[in-house]
PDB file of C-alpha atoms in Angstrom:
ATOM      1  CA  MET A   1      14.001 -56.743  55.799  1.00 67.00           C
ATOM      2  CA  SER A   2      14.307 -54.882  52.508  1.00 72.00           C
ATOM      3  CA  SER A   3      13.333 -51.223  52.296  1.00 73.00           C
ATOM      4  CA  GLN A   4      12.508 -51.541  48.599  1.00 78.00           C
ATOM      5  CA  VAL A   5       8.915 -51.319  47.454  1.00 72.00           C
ATOM      6  CA  ASP A   6       7.533 -54.536  46.007  1.00 78.00           C
ATOM      7  CA  ARG A   7       6.505 -53.488  42.493  1.00 75.00           C
ATOM      8  CA  ARG A   8       3.756 -56.131  42.532  1.00 77.00           C
ATOM      9  CA  SER A   9       1.959 -54.149  45.248  1.00 77.00           C
ATOM     10  CA  VAL A  10       2.066 -50.776  43.461  1.00 81.00           C
ATOM     11  CA  VAL A  11      -0.817 -49.701  41.253  1.00 85.00           C
ATOM     12  CA  ASN A  12       0.194 -49.705  37.601  1.00 88.00           C
ATOM     13  CA  PRO A  13      -0.998 -47.103  35.049  1.00 88.00           C
ATOM     14  CA  ARG A  14      -3.774 -49.340  33.676  1.00 92.00           C
ATOM     15  CA  GLN A  15      -5.105 -50.025  37.173  1.00 92.00           C
ATOM     16  CA  ALA A  16      -4.897 -46.334  38.086  1.00 92.00           C
ATOM     17  CA  ARG A  17      -6.911 -45.299  35.015  1.00 92.00           C
ATOM     18  CA  ALA A  18      -9.507 -47.986  35.813  1.00 95.00           C
ATOM     19  CA  LEU A  19      -9.723 -46.707  39.399  1.00 93.00           C
ATOM     20  CA  LEU A  20     -10.170 -43.100  38.253  1.00 95.00           C
ATOM     21  CA  GLU A  21     -12.904 -44.139  35.807  1.00 95.00           C
ATOM     22  CA  ALA A  22     -14.657 -46.114  38.562  1.00 95.00           C
ATOM     23  CA  VAL A  23     -14.494 -43.042  40.813  1.00 94.00           C
ATOM     24  CA  ARG A  24     -15.861 -40.868  37.994  1.00 94.00           C
ATOM     25  CA  ALA A  25     -18.841 -43.239  37.607  1.00 95.00           C
ATOM     26  CA  GLN A  26     -19.878 -42.826  41.259  1.00 93.00           C
ATOM     27  CA  GLN A  27     -22.673 -40.261  41.411  1.00 90.00           C
ATOM     28  CA  PRO A  28     -23.071 -37.585  42.515  1.00 89.00           C
ATOM     29  CA  SER A  29     -19.615 -36.917  43.995  1.00 88.00           C
ATOM     30  CA  GLY A  30     -17.422 -39.111  41.783  1.00 92.00           C
ATOM     31  CA  PRO A  31     -16.644 -36.553  39.066  1.00 93.00           C
ATOM     32  CA  ARG A  32     -15.477 -34.093  41.745  1.00 91.00           C
ATOM     33  CA  LEU A  33     -13.251 -36.715  43.404  1.00 93.00           C
ATOM     34  CA  VAL A  34     -11.390 -37.953  40.313  1.00 94.00           C
ATOM     35  CA  THR A  35      -8.687 -35.303  40.623  1.00 94.00           C
ATOM     36  CA  PHE A  36      -8.437 -35.881  44.394  1.00 93.00           C
ATOM     37  CA  PHE A  37      -7.447 -39.504  43.762  1.00 94.00           C
ATOM     38  CA  ALA A  38      -5.344 -38.526  40.729  1.00 95.00           C
ATOM     39  CA  VAL A  39      -3.070 -36.237  42.783  1.00 93.00           C
ATOM     40  CA  MET A  40      -2.427 -39.110  45.158  1.00 90.00           C
ATOM     41  CA  TYR A  41      -1.561 -41.482  42.294  1.00 92.00           C
ATOM     42  CA  TYR A  42       0.284 -39.237  39.841  1.00 92.00           C
ATOM     43  CA  ALA A  43       1.991 -36.922  42.345  1.00 90.00           C
ATOM     44  CA  GLY A  44       2.310 -39.289  45.305  1.00 87.00           C
ATOM     45  CA  LEU A  45       0.491 -36.984  47.720  1.00 87.00           C
ATOM     46  CA  ARG A  46      -0.771 -38.297  51.027  1.00 82.00           C
ATOM     47  CA  PRO A  47      -4.535 -37.860  51.583  1.00 84.00           C
ATOM     48  CA  GLU A  48      -3.882 -35.172  54.221  1.00 81.00           C
ATOM     49  CA  GLU A  49      -1.790 -33.251  51.679  1.00 84.00           C
ATOM     50  CA  ALA A  50      -4.340 -33.644  48.871  1.00 87.00           C
ATOM     51  CA  ILE A  51      -7.197 -32.465  51.105  1.00 85.00           C
ATOM     52  CA  ASN A  52      -5.228 -29.326  51.957  1.00 84.00           C
ATOM     53  CA  LEU A  53      -4.291 -28.490  48.336  1.00 89.00           C
ATOM     54  CA  SER A  54      -5.330 -24.935  47.471  1.00 86.00           C
ATOM     55  CA  ARG A  55      -5.360 -22.970  44.222  1.00 93.00           C
ATOM     56  CA  ASP A  56      -2.139 -21.142  45.040  1.00 90.00           C
ATOM     57  CA  ASN A  57      -0.376 -24.526  45.410  1.00 89.00           C
ATOM     58  CA  VAL A  58      -1.121 -25.430  41.768  1.00 93.00           C
ATOM     59  CA  ILE A  59       1.104 -24.074  38.992  1.00 88.00           C
ATOM     60  CA  LEU A  60      -0.253 -24.929  35.535  1.00 92.00           C
ATOM     61  CA  PRO A  61       1.339 -24.221  32.165  1.00 90.00           C
ATOM     62  CA  PRO A  62      -0.469 -21.782  29.833  1.00 86.00           C
ATOM     63  CA  HIS A  63      -3.643 -23.034  28.090  1.00 78.00           C
ATOM     64  CA  GLY A  64      -3.080 -24.766  24.778  1.00 71.00           C
ATOM     65  CA  ARG A  65       0.027 -26.632  25.851  1.00 64.00           C
ATOM     66  CA  GLY A  66      -1.563 -29.966  26.717  1.00 62.00           C
ATOM     67  CA  ASP A  67       1.643 -31.992  26.971  1.00 76.00           C
ATOM     68  CA  ASP A  68       3.380 -29.795  29.540  1.00 89.00           C
ATOM     69  CA  TRP A  69       4.156 -30.566  33.127  1.00 93.00           C
ATOM     70  CA  GLY A  70       2.917 -28.397  35.985  1.00 93.00           C
ATOM     71  CA  GLU A  71       3.865 -28.190  39.657  1.00 93.00           C
ATOM     72  CA  LEU A  72       2.280 -28.637  43.045  1.00 93.00           C
ATOM     73  CA  HIS A  73       3.788 -26.603  45.881  1.00 88.00           C
ATOM     74  CA  ILE A  74       3.001 -28.601  49.012  1.00 85.00           C
ATOM     75  CA  ARG A  75       3.314 -26.502  52.169  1.00 75.00           C
ATOM     76  CA  SER A  76       1.161 -28.169  54.824  1.00 64.00           C
ATOM     77  CA  ALA A  77      -1.073 -31.105  55.587  1.00 59.00           C
ATOM     78  CA  THR A  78      -4.284 -31.623  57.525  1.00 59.00           C
ATOM     79  CA  PRO A  79      -4.094 -35.107  59.016  1.00 54.00           C
ATOM     80  CA  ASP A  80      -7.100 -36.594  60.751  1.00 60.00           C
ATOM     81  CA  ALA A  81      -6.089 -36.636  64.393  1.00 56.00           C
ATOM     82  CA  GLY A  82      -9.621 -37.070  65.737  1.00 58.00           C
ATOM     83  CA  SER A  83     -11.649 -34.319  67.374  1.00 61.00           C
ATOM     84  CA  GLU A  84     -10.697 -35.444  70.870  1.00 63.00           C
ATOM     85  CA  TRP A  85      -7.011 -34.796  70.071  1.00 56.00           C
ATOM     86  CA  THR A  86      -7.153 -31.333  68.480  1.00 59.00           C
ATOM     87  CA  ASP A  87      -7.196 -27.946  70.188  1.00 70.00           C
ATOM     88  CA  ASP A  88     -10.349 -26.732  68.435  1.00 66.00           C
ATOM     89  CA  GLY A  89     -12.367 -29.968  68.498  1.00 61.00           C
ATOM     90  CA  ARG A  90     -12.267 -30.460  64.726  1.00 61.00           C
ATOM     91  CA  PRO A  91     -11.139 -33.857  63.436  1.00 54.00           C
ATOM     92  CA  ARG A  92      -8.388 -32.369  61.246  1.00 56.00           C
ATOM     93  CA  GLU A  93      -5.552 -30.093  62.285  1.00 57.00           C
ATOM     94  CA  GLN A  94      -3.217 -28.160  59.983  1.00 64.00           C
ATOM     95  CA  ARG A  95       0.398 -29.218  60.461  1.00 58.00           C
ATOM     96  CA  GLN A  96       3.778 -29.171  58.761  1.00 54.00           C
ATOM     97  CA  LEU A  97       4.538 -31.829  56.177  1.00 55.00           C
ATOM     98  CA  LYS A  98       5.343 -35.289  57.507  1.00 56.00           C
ATOM     99  CA  HIS A  99       9.060 -35.717  58.303  1.00 52.00           C
ATOM    100  CA  ARG A 100       9.748 -32.021  57.575  1.00 56.00           C
ATOM    101  CA  ALA A 101      10.432 -29.028  59.749  1.00 61.00           C
ATOM    102  CA  GLU A 102       7.816 -26.349  60.351  1.00 68.00           C
ATOM    103  CA  GLY A 103       7.714 -24.049  57.321  1.00 64.00           C
ATOM    104  CA  ASP A 104       9.401 -26.510  54.942  1.00 65.00           C
ATOM    105  CA  SER A 105       7.706 -27.266  51.645  1.00 67.00           C
ATOM    106  CA  ARG A 106       8.232 -29.482  48.647  1.00 83.00           C
ATOM    107  CA  ILE A 107       7.628 -29.036  44.945  1.00 87.00           C
ATOM    108  CA  VAL A 108       6.083 -31.961  43.098  1.00 88.00           C
ATOM    109  CA  PRO A 109       5.980 -32.092  39.280  1.00 93.00           C
ATOM    110  CA  THR A 110       2.612 -32.931  37.736  1.00 93.00           C
ATOM    111  CA  HIS A 111       2.567 -35.373  34.837  1.00 92.00           C
ATOM    112  CA  PRO A 112       0.779 -33.968  31.755  1.00 93.00           C
ATOM    113  CA  GLU A 113      -2.208 -36.254  32.433  1.00 92.00           C
ATOM    114  CA  LEU A 114      -2.519 -34.900  35.977  1.00 94.00           C
ATOM    115  CA  THR A 115      -2.004 -31.358  34.693  1.00 93.00           C
ATOM    116  CA  ARG A 116      -4.964 -31.888  32.345  1.00 92.00           C
ATOM    117  CA  LEU A 117      -7.129 -33.276  35.173  1.00 94.00           C
ATOM    118  CA  LEU A 118      -6.247 -30.355  37.469  1.00 95.00           C
ATOM    119  CA  ARG A 119      -7.141 -27.837  34.759  1.00 93.00           C
ATOM    120  CA  GLU A 120     -10.446 -29.598  34.022  1.00 93.00           C
ATOM    121  CA  HIS A 121     -11.271 -29.776  37.735  1.00 95.00           C
ATOM    122  CA  LEU A 122     -10.613 -26.068  38.258  1.00 94.00           C
ATOM    123  CA  ASP A 123     -12.561 -25.099  35.107  1.00 94.00           C
ATOM    124  CA  LYS A 124     -15.564 -27.250  36.017  1.00 94.00           C
ATOM    125  CA  PHE A 125     -15.710 -27.073  39.824  1.00 93.00           C
ATOM    126  CA  GLY A 126     -13.556 -24.129  40.865  1.00 92.00           C
ATOM    127  CA  THR A 127     -12.463 -24.065  44.494  1.00 92.00           C
ATOM    128  CA  ALA A 128     -14.058 -23.923  47.926  1.00 90.00           C
ATOM    129  CA  PRO A 129     -14.489 -20.456  49.509  1.00 90.00           C
ATOM    130  CA  ASP A 130     -11.135 -20.954  51.281  1.00 85.00           C
ATOM    131  CA  SER A 131      -9.523 -21.719  47.855  1.00 87.00           C
ATOM    132  CA  ARG A 132      -8.987 -25.437  48.518  1.00 87.00           C
ATOM    133  CA  LEU A 133      -9.530 -27.667  45.495  1.00 91.00           C
ATOM    134  CA  PHE A 134     -11.295 -30.422  47.403  1.00 87.00           C
ATOM    135  CA  GLY A 135     -12.733 -28.663  50.441  1.00 76.00           C
ATOM    136  CA  ALA A 136     -16.295 -28.136  49.283  1.00 54.00           C
ATOM    137  CA  TYR A 137     -17.442 -31.747  49.372  1.00 56.00           C
ATOM    138  CA  GLY A 138     -16.655 -35.306  50.451  1.00 49.00           C
ATOM    139  CA  ALA A 139     -12.856 -35.296  50.125  1.00 48.00           C
ATOM    140  CA  ALA A 140     -12.568 -32.890  53.052  1.00 47.00           C
ATOM    141  CA  ASN A 141     -14.357 -35.454  55.178  1.00 50.00           C
ATOM    142  CA  CYS A 142     -12.336 -38.502  54.100  1.00 52.00           C
ATOM    143  CA  ARG A 143     -11.417 -40.432  57.206  1.00 49.00           C
ATOM    144  CA  PRO A 144      -8.548 -42.901  57.490  1.00 47.00           C
ATOM    145  CA  SER A 145     -10.809 -45.592  58.944  1.00 46.00           C
ATOM    146  CA  PRO A 146     -10.822 -49.043  57.352  1.00 45.00           C
ATOM    147  CA  THR A 147     -14.211 -49.089  55.613  1.00 45.00           C
ATOM    148  CA  GLY A 148     -13.878 -52.791  55.017  1.00 40.00           C
ATOM    149  CA  ALA A 149     -13.108 -53.606  58.652  1.00 42.00           C
ATOM    150  CA  PRO A 150     -14.920 -56.650  60.046  1.00 42.00           C
ATOM    151  CA  GLY A 151     -18.227 -55.645  61.549  1.00 45.00           C
ATOM    152  CA  SER A 152     -18.566 -52.401  59.600  1.00 43.00           C
ATOM    153  CA  LYS A 153     -21.754 -51.776  57.599  1.00 50.00           C
ATOM    154  CA  ARG A 154     -19.727 -51.523  54.395  1.00 43.00           C
ATOM    155  CA  ALA A 155     -17.936 -54.827  55.020  1.00 42.00           C
ATOM    156  CA  LYS A 156     -21.310 -56.558  55.460  1.00 43.00           C
ATOM    157  CA  ARG A 157     -22.495 -55.203  52.089  1.00 44.00           C
ATOM    158  CA  LEU A 158     -19.336 -56.498  50.403  1.00 40.00           C
TER     159      LEU A 158
END
């Protein structure tokens, strides 16, 4: 079995932009979630890393330099383990990055388009009280369950 990614199964830039526009059109939370999905596409973050992204993890170039790259400093993740499997009964638990030692981090460059989206998100929505970018609304509650699973309410509507 090959370990290479089949390029036919990877979202291309046109598809990604269409997805982000479809997210933006979903009211009322869509405009707040565009950047959440953008960090997963442009920077390759896992959902549990994107959910945990805080203001101090985002390094943006100075205003007025719209074609510059920024950085994301990823230090931890909050995977959904399920409330029955965590010490405090919450569904998410803060942990080290997947396949990394405790305390390790990684720096991810942000494409100029993602840099622009991050800046717009911060200017328009700010952060949650704990400084997370996506903690104040739906993204913090994203669950890894298959919404289109047979028998689910959503699957029946589709």
